[in-house]
Amino acid sequence: QAELVESGGGSVQAGESLRLSCARSDAGDGNNCIAWFRQAPGQERRAVATLYLPTGDPTIFLDSVRGRFTISQDSAKNTVYLQMNNLRPDDTALYSCAAVRVIIARCYYGAESYKVWGQGTQVTVSS
């Protein structure tokens, strides 16, 4: 069964950067979309960004991270990254990656559509 393992979280000061990694145990698992979600305490889980793996097309969903976060992949390493720059305290959350196979070349927005999840990595940003 396909597995996802996140890493790269931590505690940083506002304005600093982190790069989260989502390593896929099996690149041949049939999943072709990877999404990053985040969930802050007391809030619902929200999609941050998705990547359609065959083409590398990214989509940023959160307006608050647009221009600061980028999603990319290293196919040779079976890893998807979320580069987070100029972090702010309101970026504090548990970040999780998820995978799914889509039929059309567009990744889903809703968490309920994703079948495989990692354990999450905590990001804490202090002011």
A tleap script that builds the chain and sets N, CA, C and O, in Angstrom:
source leaprc.protein.ff14SB
mol = sequence {
  NGLN ALA GLU LEU VAL GLU SER GLY GLY GLY
  SER VAL GLN ALA GLY GLU SER LEU ARG LEU
  SER CYS ALA ARG SER ASP ALA GLY ASP GLY
  ASN ASN CYS ILE ALA TRP PHE ARG GLN ALA
  PRO GLY GLN GLU ARG ARG ALA VAL ALA THR
  LEU TYR LEU PRO THR GLY ASP PRO THR ILE
  PHE LEU ASP SER VAL ARG GLY ARG PHE THR
  ILE SER GLN ASP SER ALA LYS ASN THR VAL
  TYR LEU GLN MET ASN ASN LEU ARG PRO ASP
  ASP THR ALA LEU TYR SER CYS ALA ALA VAL
  ARG VAL ILE ILE ALA ARG CYS TYR TYR GLY
  ALA GLU SER TYR LYS VAL TRP GLY GLN GLY
  THR GLN VAL THR VAL SER CSER
}
set mol.1.N position { 0.843 -1.177 0.000 }
set mol.1.CA position { 0.000 0.000 0.000 }
set mol.1.C position { 0.885 1.235 0.000 }
set mol.1.O position { 1.898 1.308 0.695 }
set mol.2.N position { 0.463 2.208 -0.809 }
set mol.2.CA position { 1.238 3.440 -0.918 }
set mol.2.C position { 1.289 4.162 0.413 }
set mol.2.O position { 0.317 4.174 1.168 }
set mol.3.N position { 2.433 4.763 0.689 }
set mol.3.CA position { 2.595 5.540 1.904 }
set mol.3.C position { 3.204 6.883 1.562 }
set mol.3.O position { 3.951 7.026 0.594 }
set mol.4.N position { 2.866 7.863 2.385 }
set mol.4.CA position { 3.427 9.198 2.266 }
set mol.4.C position { 4.071 9.561 3.592 }
set mol.4.O position { 3.502 9.320 4.657 }
set mol.5.N position { 5.246 10.135 3.520 }
set mol.5.CA position { 5.953 10.533 4.734 }
set mol.5.C position { 6.361 11.988 4.593 }
set mol.5.O position { 7.119 12.347 3.692 }
set mol.6.N position { 5.851 12.825 5.494 }
set mol.6.CA position { 6.205 14.246 5.481 }
set mol.6.C position { 7.395 14.501 6.395 }
set mol.6.O position { 7.637 13.776 7.361 }
set mol.7.N position { 8.114 15.535 6.064 }
set mol.7.CA position { 9.206 15.993 6.914 }
set mol.7.C position { 9.456 17.456 6.622 }
set mol.7.O position { 8.935 18.009 5.653 }
set mol.8.N position { 10.261 18.080 7.473 }
set mol.8.CA position { 10.657 19.455 7.224 }
set mol.8.C position { 9.985 20.491 8.091 }
set mol.8.O position { 10.336 21.669 8.029 }
set mol.9.N position { 9.025 20.078 8.902 }
set mol.9.CA position { 8.371 21.038 9.776 }
set mol.9.C position { 9.284 21.480 10.901 }
set mol.9.O position { 10.375 20.940 11.082 }
set mol.10.N position { 8.828 22.466 11.652 }
set mol.10.CA position { 9.614 22.947 12.769 }
set mol.10.C position { 9.081 24.251 13.302 }
set mol.10.O position { 8.009 24.712 12.910 }
set mol.11.N position { 9.844 24.843 14.205 }
set mol.11.CA position { 9.486 26.127 14.804 }
set mol.11.C position { 10.419 27.198 14.273 }
set mol.11.O position { 11.639 27.077 14.375 }
set mol.12.N position { 9.843 28.242 13.709 }
set mol.12.CA position { 10.639 29.316 13.122 }
set mol.12.C position { 10.065 30.665 13.529 }
set mol.12.O position { 8.968 30.758 14.079 }
set mol.13.N position { 10.834 31.703 13.244 }
set mol.13.CA position { 10.382 33.071 13.464 }
set mol.13.C position { 9.671 33.574 12.203 }
set mol.13.O position { 9.910 33.096 11.094 }
set mol.14.N position { 8.810 34.535 12.412 }
set mol.14.CA position { 8.132 35.150 11.276 }
set mol.14.C position { 9.163 35.701 10.298 }
set mol.14.O position { 10.164 36.299 10.693 }
set mol.15.N position { 8.898 35.489 9.032 }
set mol.15.CA position { 9.801 35.935 7.989 }
set mol.15.C position { 10.772 34.872 7.511 }
set mol.15.O position { 11.393 35.027 6.460 }
set mol.16.N position { 10.911 33.805 8.263 }
set mol.16.CA position { 11.816 32.728 7.869 }
set mol.16.C position { 11.126 31.767 6.905 }
set mol.16.O position { 9.948 31.916 6.580 }
set mol.17.N position { 11.898 30.777 6.458 }
set mol.17.CA position { 11.404 29.829 5.451 }
set mol.17.C position { 11.533 28.391 5.950 }
set mol.17.O position { 12.365 28.076 6.801 }
set mol.18.N position { 10.699 27.551 5.404 }
set mol.18.CA position { 10.790 26.112 5.605 }
set mol.18.C position { 10.452 25.430 4.285 }
set mol.18.O position { 9.704 25.961 3.465 }
set mol.19.N position { 11.016 24.251 4.103 }
set mol.19.CA position { 10.626 23.429 2.964 }
set mol.19.C position { 10.132 22.091 3.485 }
set mol.19.O position { 10.877 21.334 4.107 }
set mol.20.N position { 8.878 21.816 3.222 }
set mol.20.CA position { 8.286 20.545 3.608 }
set mol.20.C position { 8.469 19.540 2.475 }
set mol.20.O position { 8.417 19.891 1.296 }
set mol.21.N position { 8.681 18.301 2.853 }
set mol.21.CA position { 8.835 17.226 1.879 }
set mol.21.C position { 7.754 16.177 2.093 }
set mol.21.O position { 7.363 15.878 3.221 }
set mol.22.N position { 7.290 15.638 0.995 }
set mol.22.CA position { 6.310 14.550 1.024 }
set mol.22.C position { 6.888 13.427 0.166 }
set mol.22.O position { 6.847 13.485 -1.063 }
set mol.23.N position { 7.419 12.417 0.823 }
set mol.23.CA position { 8.064 11.317 0.115 }
set mol.23.C position { 7.060 10.191 -0.119 }
set mol.23.O position { 6.380 9.741 0.804 }
set mol.24.N position { 6.984 9.749 -1.366 }
set mol.24.CA position { 6.081 8.668 -1.735 }
set mol.24.C position { 6.837 7.349 -1.724 }
set mol.24.O position { 7.924 7.244 -2.293 }
set mol.25.N position { 6.263 6.351 -1.080 }
set mol.25.CA position { 6.959 5.070 -0.982 }
set mol.25.C position { 6.945 4.314 -2.301 }
set mol.25.O position { 7.807 3.469 -2.544 }
set mol.26.N position { 5.972 4.613 -3.153 }
set mol.26.CA position { 5.822 3.862 -4.392 }
set mol.26.C position { 5.340 4.801 -5.483 }
set mol.26.O position { 4.172 5.187 -5.508 }
set mol.27.N position { 6.241 5.168 -6.383 }
set mol.27.CA position { 5.864 6.070 -7.463 }
set mol.27.C position { 4.929 5.403 -8.457 }
set mol.27.O position { 4.286 6.082 -9.258 }
set mol.28.N position { 4.849 4.076 -8.412 }
set mol.28.CA position { 3.962 3.363 -9.317 }
set mol.28.C position { 2.630 3.000 -8.692 }
set mol.28.O position { 1.967 2.062 -9.134 }
set mol.29.N position { 2.232 3.748 -7.656 }
set mol.29.CA position { 0.994 3.414 -6.952 }
set mol.29.C position { -0.253 3.862 -7.699 }
set mol.29.O position { -1.371 3.573 -7.271 }
set mol.30.N position { -0.072 4.563 -8.808 }
set mol.30.CA position { -1.221 4.991 -9.604 }
set mol.30.C position { -1.749 6.363 -9.240 }
set mol.30.O position { -2.556 6.924 -9.981 }
set mol.31.N position { -1.322 6.908 -8.137 }
set mol.31.CA position { -1.774 8.244 -7.753 }
set mol.31.C position { -1.064 9.292 -8.593 }
set mol.31.O position { 0.147 9.205 -8.798 }
set mol.32.N position { -1.794 10.269 -9.076 }
set mol.32.CA position { -1.188 11.285 -9.929 }
set mol.32.C position { -1.411 12.708 -9.440 }
set mol.32.O position { -1.060 13.666 -10.129 }
set mol.33.N position { -1.983 12.848 -8.272 }
set mol.33.CA position { -2.120 14.170 -7.653 }
set mol.33.C position { -1.625 14.099 -6.218 }
set mol.33.O position { -1.941 13.170 -5.474 }
set mol.34.N position { -0.850 15.094 -5.852 }
set mol.34.CA position { -0.419 15.272 -4.475 }
set mol.34.C position { -0.921 16.633 -4.010 }
set mol.34.O position { -0.802 17.633 -4.718 }
set mol.35.N position { -1.479 16.650 -2.816 }
set mol.35.CA position { -1.965 17.895 -2.234 }
set mol.35.C position { -1.338 18.110 -0.868 }
set mol.35.O position { -1.055 17.162 -0.135 }
set mol.36.N position { -1.133 19.354 -0.552 }
set mol.36.CA position { -0.753 19.751 0.802 }
set mol.36.C position { -1.985 20.400 1.447 }
set mol.36.O position { -2.618 21.288 0.875 }
set mol.37.N position { -2.298 19.926 2.655 }
set mol.37.CA position { -3.363 20.495 3.461 }
set mol.37.C position { -2.766 21.020 4.753 }
set mol.37.O position { -1.673 20.624 5.159 }
set mol.38.N position { -3.494 21.910 5.385 }
set mol.38.CA position { -3.062 22.332 6.710 }
set mol.38.C position { -4.277 22.500 7.611 }
set mol.38.O position { -5.375 22.830 7.164 }
set mol.39.N position { -4.037 22.260 8.892 }
set mol.39.CA position { -5.106 22.390 9.868 }
set mol.39.C position { -4.551 23.020 11.132 }
set mol.39.O position { -3.674 22.463 11.792 }
set mol.40.N position { -5.075 24.181 11.454 }
set mol.40.CA position { -4.707 24.855 12.694 }
set mol.40.C position { -5.679 24.426 13.793 }
set mol.40.O position { -6.794 23.998 13.496 }
set mol.41.N position { -5.272 24.536 15.049 }
set mol.41.CA position { -6.154 24.137 16.157 }
set mol.41.C position { -7.490 24.866 16.097 }
set mol.41.O position { -7.544 26.089 15.970 }
set mol.42.N position { -8.557 24.095 16.192 }
set mol.42.CA position { -9.887 24.677 16.185 }
set mol.42.C position { -10.406 25.080 14.823 }
set mol.42.O position { -11.496 25.641 14.712 }
set mol.43.N position { -9.635 24.798 13.784 }
set mol.43.CA position { -10.053 25.170 12.435 }
set mol.43.C position { -10.173 23.928 11.564 }
set mol.43.O position { -9.623 22.874 11.883 }
set mol.44.N position { -10.888 24.065 10.478 }
set mol.44.CA position { -11.031 22.949 9.554 }
set mol.44.C position { -9.779 22.803 8.705 }
set mol.44.O position { -9.020 23.752 8.508 }
set mol.45.N position { -9.586 21.594 8.212 }
set mol.45.CA position { -8.457 21.340 7.329 }
set mol.45.C position { -8.726 21.986 5.975 }
set mol.45.O position { -9.824 21.890 5.427 }
set mol.46.N position { -7.696 22.648 5.450 }
set mol.46.CA position { -7.858 23.378 4.196 }
set mol.46.C position { -6.757 23.005 3.223 }
set mol.46.O position { -5.612 22.774 3.613 }
set mol.47.N position { -7.115 22.950 1.968 }
set mol.47.CA position { -6.126 22.684 0.929 }
set mol.47.C position { -5.233 23.902 0.734 }
set mol.47.O position { -5.719 25.025 0.597 }
set mol.48.N position { -3.947 23.674 0.723 }
set mol.48.CA position { -2.983 24.745 0.487 }
set mol.48.C position { -2.581 24.788 -0.982 }
set mol.48.O position { -2.637 25.835 -1.626 }
set mol.49.N position { -2.174 23.626 -1.500 }
set mol.49.CA position { -1.692 23.564 -2.878 }
set mol.49.C position { -1.766 22.128 -3.371 }
set mol.49.O position { -1.723 21.184 -2.581 }
set mol.50.N position { -1.878 21.973 -4.680 }
set mol.50.CA position { -1.871 20.654 -5.288 }
set mol.50.C position { -0.897 20.634 -6.459 }
set mol.50.O position { -0.533 21.668 -7.019 }
set mol.51.N position { -0.496 19.430 -6.803 }
set mol.51.CA position { 0.412 19.256 -7.933 }
set mol.51.C position { -0.053 18.063 -8.746 }
set mol.51.O position { -0.188 16.954 -8.229 }
set mol.52.N position { -0.296 18.307 -10.033 }
set mol.52.CA position { -0.632 17.221 -10.935 }
set mol.52.C position { 0.683 16.648 -11.422 }
set mol.52.O position { 1.398 17.299 -12.183 }
set mol.53.N position { 1.010 15.440 -10.995 }
set mol.53.CA position { 2.347 14.889 -11.169 }
set mol.53.C position { 2.781 14.682 -12.624 }
set mol.53.O position { 3.937 14.965 -12.939 }
set mol.54.N position { 1.929 14.210 -13.516 }
set mol.54.CA position { 2.421 13.953 -14.873 }
set mol.54.C position { 2.953 15.188 -15.589 }
set mol.54.O position { 3.853 15.085 -16.423 }
set mol.55.N position { 2.405 16.346 -15.269 }
set mol.55.CA position { 2.826 17.571 -15.943 }
set mol.55.C position { 3.537 18.544 -15.016 }
set mol.55.O position { 4.166 19.498 -15.475 }
set mol.56.N position { 3.439 18.309 -13.719 }
set mol.56.CA position { 4.022 19.240 -12.762 }
set mol.56.C position { 3.230 20.517 -12.593 }
set mol.56.O position { 3.734 21.490 -12.033 }
set mol.57.N position { 1.980 20.528 -13.076 }
set mol.57.CA position { 1.163 21.734 -12.960 }
set mol.57.C position { 0.746 21.958 -11.508 }
set mol.57.O position { 0.127 21.089 -10.893 }
set mol.58.N position { 1.090 23.132 -10.961 }
set mol.58.CA position { 0.730 23.431 -9.585 }
set mol.58.C position { -0.537 24.279 -9.496 }
set mol.58.O position { -0.877 25.022 -10.417 }
set mol.59.N position { -1.215 24.150 -8.375 }
set mol.59.CA position { -2.339 25.028 -8.071 }
set mol.59.C position { -2.225 25.459 -6.625 }
set mol.59.O position { -2.105 24.626 -5.726 }
set mol.60.N position { -2.264 26.753 -6.407 }
set mol.60.CA position { -2.279 27.294 -5.040 }
set mol.60.C position { -3.718 27.671 -4.731 }
set mol.60.O position { -4.339 28.421 -5.483 }
set mol.61.N position { -4.251 27.158 -3.630 }
set mol.61.CA position { -5.645 27.409 -3.293 }
set mol.61.C position { -5.830 28.534 -2.290 }
set mol.61.O position { -6.820 29.264 -2.342 }
set mol.62.N position { -4.884 28.672 -1.385 }
set mol.62.CA position { -5.048 29.675 -0.339 }
set mol.62.C position { -4.508 31.022 -0.810 }
set mol.62.O position { -3.335 31.138 -1.166 }
set mol.63.N position { -5.356 32.020 -0.810 }
set mol.63.CA position { -4.913 33.359 -1.199 }
set mol.63.C position { -3.836 33.880 -0.265 }
set mol.63.O position { -2.951 34.624 -0.690 }
set mol.64.N position { -3.902 33.497 1.000 }
set mol.64.CA position { -2.961 34.035 1.984 }
set mol.64.C position { -1.529 33.545 1.769 }
set mol.64.O position { -0.588 34.140 2.293 }
set mol.65.N position { -1.357 32.470 1.005 }
set mol.65.CA position { -0.005 31.947 0.788 }
set mol.65.C position { 0.488 32.210 -0.624 }
set mol.65.O position { 1.649 31.954 -0.946 }
set mol.66.N position { -0.391 32.717 -1.453 }
set mol.66.CA position { 0.000 32.973 -2.847 }
set mol.66.C position { 1.144 33.969 -2.896 }
set mol.66.O position { 1.094 35.024 -2.263 }
set mol.67.N position { 2.167 33.625 -3.647 }
set mol.67.CA position { 3.346 34.469 -3.722 }
set mol.67.C position { 4.402 34.142 -2.674 }
set mol.67.O position { 5.540 34.602 -2.767 }
set mol.68.N position { 4.024 33.347 -1.677 }
set mol.68.CA position { 4.984 32.952 -0.633 }
set mol.68.C position { 5.282 31.452 -0.663 }
set mol.68.O position { 6.398 31.038 -0.347 }
set mol.69.N position { 4.313 30.653 -1.034 }
set mol.69.CA position { 4.458 29.192 -1.050 }
set mol.69.C position { 4.499 28.706 -2.497 }
set mol.69.O position { 3.799 29.229 -3.364 }
set mol.70.N position { 5.322 27.709 -2.734 }
set mol.70.CA position { 5.340 27.045 -4.035 }
set mol.70.C position { 5.376 25.533 -3.824 }
set mol.70.O position { 5.950 25.043 -2.852 }
set mol.71.N position { 4.761 24.812 -4.742 }
set mol.71.CA position { 4.750 23.356 -4.690 }
set mol.71.C position { 5.493 22.847 -5.921 }
set mol.71.O position { 5.329 23.369 -7.023 }
set mol.72.N position { 6.308 21.823 -5.713 }
set mol.72.CA position { 7.104 21.291 -6.814 }
set mol.72.C position { 7.414 19.826 -6.531 }
set mol.72.O position { 7.081 19.292 -5.473 }
set mol.73.N position { 8.059 19.193 -7.506 }
set mol.73.CA position { 8.399 17.778 -7.307 }
set mol.73.C position { 9.803 17.487 -7.792 }
set mol.73.O position { 10.346 18.186 -8.649 }
set mol.74.N position { 10.373 16.449 -7.230 }
set mol.74.CA position { 11.599 15.850 -7.728 }
set mol.74.C position { 11.228 14.414 -8.064 }
set mol.74.O position { 11.172 13.555 -7.185 }
set mol.75.N position { 10.979 14.164 -9.331 }
set mol.75.CA position { 10.508 12.846 -9.741 }
set mol.75.C position { 11.507 11.746 -9.426 }
set mol.75.O position { 11.120 10.629 -9.083 }
set mol.76.N position { 12.784 12.060 -9.541 }
set mol.76.CA position { 13.811 11.055 -9.271 }
set mol.76.C position { 13.787 10.599 -7.819 }
set mol.76.O position { 14.161 9.471 -7.501 }
set mol.77.N position { 13.340 11.495 -6.945 }
set mol.77.CA position { 13.277 11.168 -5.515 }
set mol.77.C position { 11.863 10.819 -5.054 }
set mol.77.O position { 11.634 10.566 -3.872 }
set mol.78.N position { 10.916 10.808 -5.997 }
set mol.78.CA position { 9.511 10.525 -5.635 }
set mol.78.C position { 9.040 11.423 -4.499 }
set mol.78.O position { 8.361 10.977 -3.574 }
set mol.79.N position { 9.407 12.674 -4.587 }
set mol.79.CA position { 9.124 13.590 -3.489 }
set mol.79.C position { 8.481 14.865 -4.021 }
set mol.79.O position { 8.877 15.397 -5.058 }
set mol.80.N position { 7.491 15.337 -3.291 }
set mol.80.CA position { 6.845 16.622 -3.580 }
set mol.80.C position { 7.186 17.575 -2.440 }
set mol.80.O position { 7.170 17.200 -1.268 }
set mol.81.N position { 7.491 18.799 -2.805 }
set mol.81.CA position { 7.915 19.793 -1.833 }
set mol.81.C position { 6.895 20.920 -1.711 }
set mol.81.O position { 6.175 21.241 -2.656 }
set mol.82.N position { 6.858 21.506 -0.527 }
set mol.82.CA position { 6.131 22.747 -0.329 }
set mol.82.C position { 7.137 23.735 0.251 }
set mol.82.O position { 7.497 23.668 1.426 }
set mol.83.N position { 7.575 24.644 -0.598 }
set mol.83.CA position { 8.499 25.686 -0.165 }
set mol.83.C position { 7.699 26.827 0.414 }
set mol.83.O position { 6.829 27.386 -0.254 }
set mol.84.N position { 7.987 27.176 1.650 }
set mol.84.CA position { 7.228 28.203 2.344 }
set mol.84.C position { 8.180 29.323 2.741 }
set mol.84.O position { 9.066 29.135 3.574 }
set mol.85.N position { 7.989 30.475 2.141 }
set mol.85.CA position { 8.835 31.632 2.416 }
set mol.85.C position { 8.049 32.702 3.158 }
set mol.85.O position { 6.819 32.730 3.132 }
set mol.86.N position { 8.788 33.574 3.815 }
set mol.86.CA position { 8.175 34.695 4.531 }
set mol.86.C position { 7.016 34.216 5.409 }
set mol.86.O position { 5.903 34.736 5.336 }
set mol.87.N position { 7.305 33.225 6.231 }
set mol.87.CA position { 6.271 32.626 7.061 }
set mol.87.C position { 5.699 33.623 8.062 }
set mol.87.O position { 6.388 34.524 8.541 }
set mol.88.N position { 4.441 33.437 8.355 }
set mol.88.CA position { 3.711 34.311 9.280 }
set mol.88.C position { 3.110 33.471 10.394 }
set mol.88.O position { 2.922 32.266 10.221 }
set mol.89.N position { 2.807 34.075 11.525 }
set mol.89.CA position { 2.195 33.297 12.626 }
set mol.89.C position { 0.913 32.582 12.216 }
set mol.89.O position { 0.615 31.507 12.736 }
set mol.90.N position { 0.152 33.161 11.295 }
set mol.90.CA position { -1.094 32.494 10.900 }
set mol.90.C position { -0.857 31.322 9.956 }
set mol.90.O position { -1.813 30.682 9.518 }
set mol.91.N position { 0.399 31.032 9.637 }
set mol.91.CA position { 0.728 29.808 8.899 }
set mol.91.C position { 0.905 28.621 9.839 }
set mol.91.O position { 1.060 27.487 9.386 }
set mol.92.N position { 0.884 28.872 11.120 }
set mol.92.CA position { 1.036 27.804 12.107 }
set mol.92.C position { -0.077 26.784 11.961 }
set mol.92.O position { -1.258 27.125 12.021 }
set mol.93.N position { 0.312 25.514 11.765 }
set mol.93.CA position { -0.670 24.456 11.536 }
set mol.93.C position { 0.049 23.118 11.430 }
set mol.93.O position { 1.275 23.049 11.348 }
set mol.94.N position { -0.750 22.067 11.434 }
set mol.94.CA position { -0.253 20.747 11.071 }
set mol.94.C position { -0.419 20.603 9.562 }
set mol.94.O position { -1.529 20.708 9.042 }
set mol.95.N position { 0.674 20.366 8.872 }
set mol.95.CA position { 0.663 20.242 7.419 }
set mol.95.C position { 0.728 18.763 7.044 }
set mol.95.O position { 1.577 18.018 7.533 }
set mol.96.N position { -0.183 18.357 6.168 }
set mol.96.CA position { -0.239 16.962 5.736 }
set mol.96.C position { -0.275 16.900 4.218 }
set mol.96.O position { -0.860 17.759 3.558 }
set mol.97.N position { 0.354 15.880 3.683 }
set mol.97.CA position { 0.222 15.665 2.244 }
set mol.97.C position { -0.686 14.466 2.003 }
set mol.97.O position { -0.818 13.580 2.847 }
set mol.98.N position { -1.299 14.464 0.842 }
set mol.98.CA position { -2.254 13.421 0.496 }
set mol.98.C position { -2.162 13.140 -0.997 }
set mol.98.O position { -1.722 13.988 -1.773 }
set mol.99.N position { -2.578 11.955 -1.387 }
set mol.99.CA position { -2.475 11.545 -2.777 }
set mol.99.C position { -3.767 10.915 -3.255 }
set mol.99.O position { -4.526 10.330 -2.482 }
set mol.100.N position { -3.994 11.055 -4.560 }
set mol.100.CA position { -5.174 10.454 -5.176 }
set mol.100.C position { -4.912 10.306 -6.666 }
set mol.100.O position { -4.054 10.976 -7.240 }
set mol.101.N position { -5.665 9.423 -7.266 }
set mol.101.CA position { -5.609 9.302 -8.718 }
set mol.101.C position { -6.817 10.025 -9.294 }
set mol.101.O position { -7.951 9.769 -8.890 }
set mol.102.N position { -6.574 10.924 -10.231 }
set mol.102.CA position { -7.657 11.640 -10.895 }
set mol.102.C position { -7.723 11.214 -12.352 }
set mol.102.O position { -6.728 10.788 -12.940 }
set mol.103.N position { -8.907 11.335 -12.917 }
set mol.103.CA position { -9.104 10.943 -14.311 }
set mol.103.C position { -8.774 12.089 -15.256 }
set mol.103.O position { -8.134 11.884 -16.287 }
set mol.104.N position { -9.208 13.289 -14.908 }
set mol.104.CA position { -8.875 14.461 -15.701 }
set mol.104.C position { -7.677 15.157 -15.060 }
set mol.104.O position { -7.362 14.913 -13.895 }
set mol.105.N position { -7.027 16.005 -15.804 }
set mol.105.CA position { -5.776 16.621 -15.347 }
set mol.105.C position { -6.036 17.797 -14.417 }
set mol.105.O position { -5.606 18.922 -14.671 }
set mol.106.N position { -6.747 17.511 -13.336 }
set mol.106.CA position { -7.017 18.561 -12.364 }
set mol.106.C position { -7.186 17.912 -11.001 }
set mol.106.O position { -8.016 17.022 -10.816 }
set mol.107.N position { -6.386 18.374 -10.054 }
set mol.107.CA position { -6.420 17.777 -8.721 }
set mol.107.C position { -7.614 18.290 -7.931 }
set mol.107.O position { -8.092 19.403 -8.150 }
set mol.108.N position { -8.082 17.467 -7.019 }
set mol.108.CA position { -9.231 17.830 -6.210 }
set mol.108.C position { -8.846 18.847 -5.135 }
set mol.108.O position { -7.692 18.955 -4.721 }
set mol.109.N position { -9.850 19.571 -4.712 }
set mol.109.CA position { -9.677 20.534 -3.633 }
set mol.109.C position { -10.054 19.950 -2.281 }
set mol.109.O position { -9.425 20.265 -1.271 }
set mol.110.N position { -11.063 19.111 -2.253 }
set mol.110.CA position { -11.586 18.618 -0.994 }
set mol.110.C position { -10.785 17.472 -0.402 }
set mol.110.O position { -10.378 16.551 -1.111 }
set mol.111.N position { -10.565 17.535 0.892 }
set mol.111.CA position { -9.807 16.486 1.570 }
set mol.111.C position { -10.476 15.124 1.452 }
set mol.111.O position { -9.794 14.099 1.429 }
set mol.112.N position { -11.792 15.104 1.377 }
set mol.112.CA position { -12.519 13.832 1.331 }
set mol.112.C position { -12.218 13.044 0.065 }
set mol.112.O position { -12.498 11.846 0.003 }
set mol.113.N position { -11.660 13.690 -0.932 }
set mol.113.CA position { -11.362 13.014 -2.187 }
set mol.113.C position { -10.028 12.275 -2.169 }
set mol.113.O position { -9.756 11.461 -3.051 }
set mol.114.N position { -9.212 12.550 -1.188 }
set mol.114.CA position { -7.871 11.969 -1.141 }
set mol.114.C position { -7.866 10.666 -0.349 }
set mol.114.O position { -8.482 10.563 0.712 }
set mol.115.N position { -7.158 9.672 -0.886 }
set mol.115.CA position { -7.226 8.318 -0.354 }
set mol.115.C position { -6.039 7.940 0.513 }
set mol.115.O position { -6.150 7.078 1.384 }
set mol.116.N position { -4.921 8.572 0.278 }
set mol.116.CA position { -3.701 8.237 1.011 }
set mol.116.C position { -3.196 9.486 1.702 }
set mol.116.O position { -3.106 10.551 1.092 }
set mol.117.N position { -2.864 9.351 2.983 }
set mol.117.CA position { -2.431 10.496 3.771 }
set mol.117.C position { -1.137 10.182 4.508 }
set mol.117.O position { -0.880 9.045 4.905 }
set mol.118.N position { -0.335 11.221 4.676 }
set mol.118.CA position { 0.807 11.112 5.555 }
set mol.118.C position { 0.410 11.423 6.989 }
set mol.118.O position { -0.750 11.717 7.276 }
set mol.119.N position { 1.381 11.355 7.879 }
set mol.119.CA position { 1.094 11.546 9.298 }
set mol.119.C position { 1.067 13.022 9.695 }
set mol.119.O position { 0.565 13.369 10.764 }
set mol.120.N position { 1.594 13.872 8.853 }
set mol.120.CA position { 1.613 15.302 9.131 }
set mol.120.C position { 2.915 15.760 9.753 }
set mol.120.O position { 3.628 14.991 10.397 }
set mol.121.N position { 3.205 17.033 9.543 }
set mol.121.CA position { 4.381 17.653 10.144 }
set mol.121.C position { 3.978 19.025 10.661 }
set mol.121.O position { 3.322 19.791 9.955 }
set mol.122.N position { 4.366 19.332 11.875 }
set mol.122.CA position { 3.932 20.567 12.532 }
set mol.122.C position { 4.822 21.741 12.120 }
set mol.122.O position { 6.049 21.649 12.102 }
set mol.123.N position { 4.161 22.833 11.795 }
set mol.123.CA position { 4.849 24.093 11.512 }
set mol.123.C position { 4.353 25.126 12.513 }
set mol.123.O position { 3.152 25.372 12.628 }
set mol.124.N position { 5.279 25.718 13.226 }
set mol.124.CA position { 4.941 26.737 14.211 }
set mol.124.C position { 5.751 27.987 13.914 }
set mol.124.O position { 6.980 27.946 13.845 }
set mol.125.N position { 5.049 29.100 13.739 }
set mol.125.CA position { 5.693 30.361 13.401 }
set mol.125.C position { 5.407 31.357 14.513 }
set mol.125.O position { 4.247 31.633 14.822 }
set mol.126.N position { 6.432 31.881 15.097 }
set mol.126.CA position { 6.276 32.847 16.171 }
set mol.126.C position { 6.630 34.246 15.687 }
set mol.126.O position { 7.436 34.426 14.774 }
set mol.127.N position { 6.009 35.226 16.321 }
set mol.127.CA position { 6.220 36.624 15.889 }
set mol.127.C position { 7.394 37.250 16.604 }
set mol.127.O position { 7.714 38.414 16.365 }
savepdb mol mol.pdb
quit
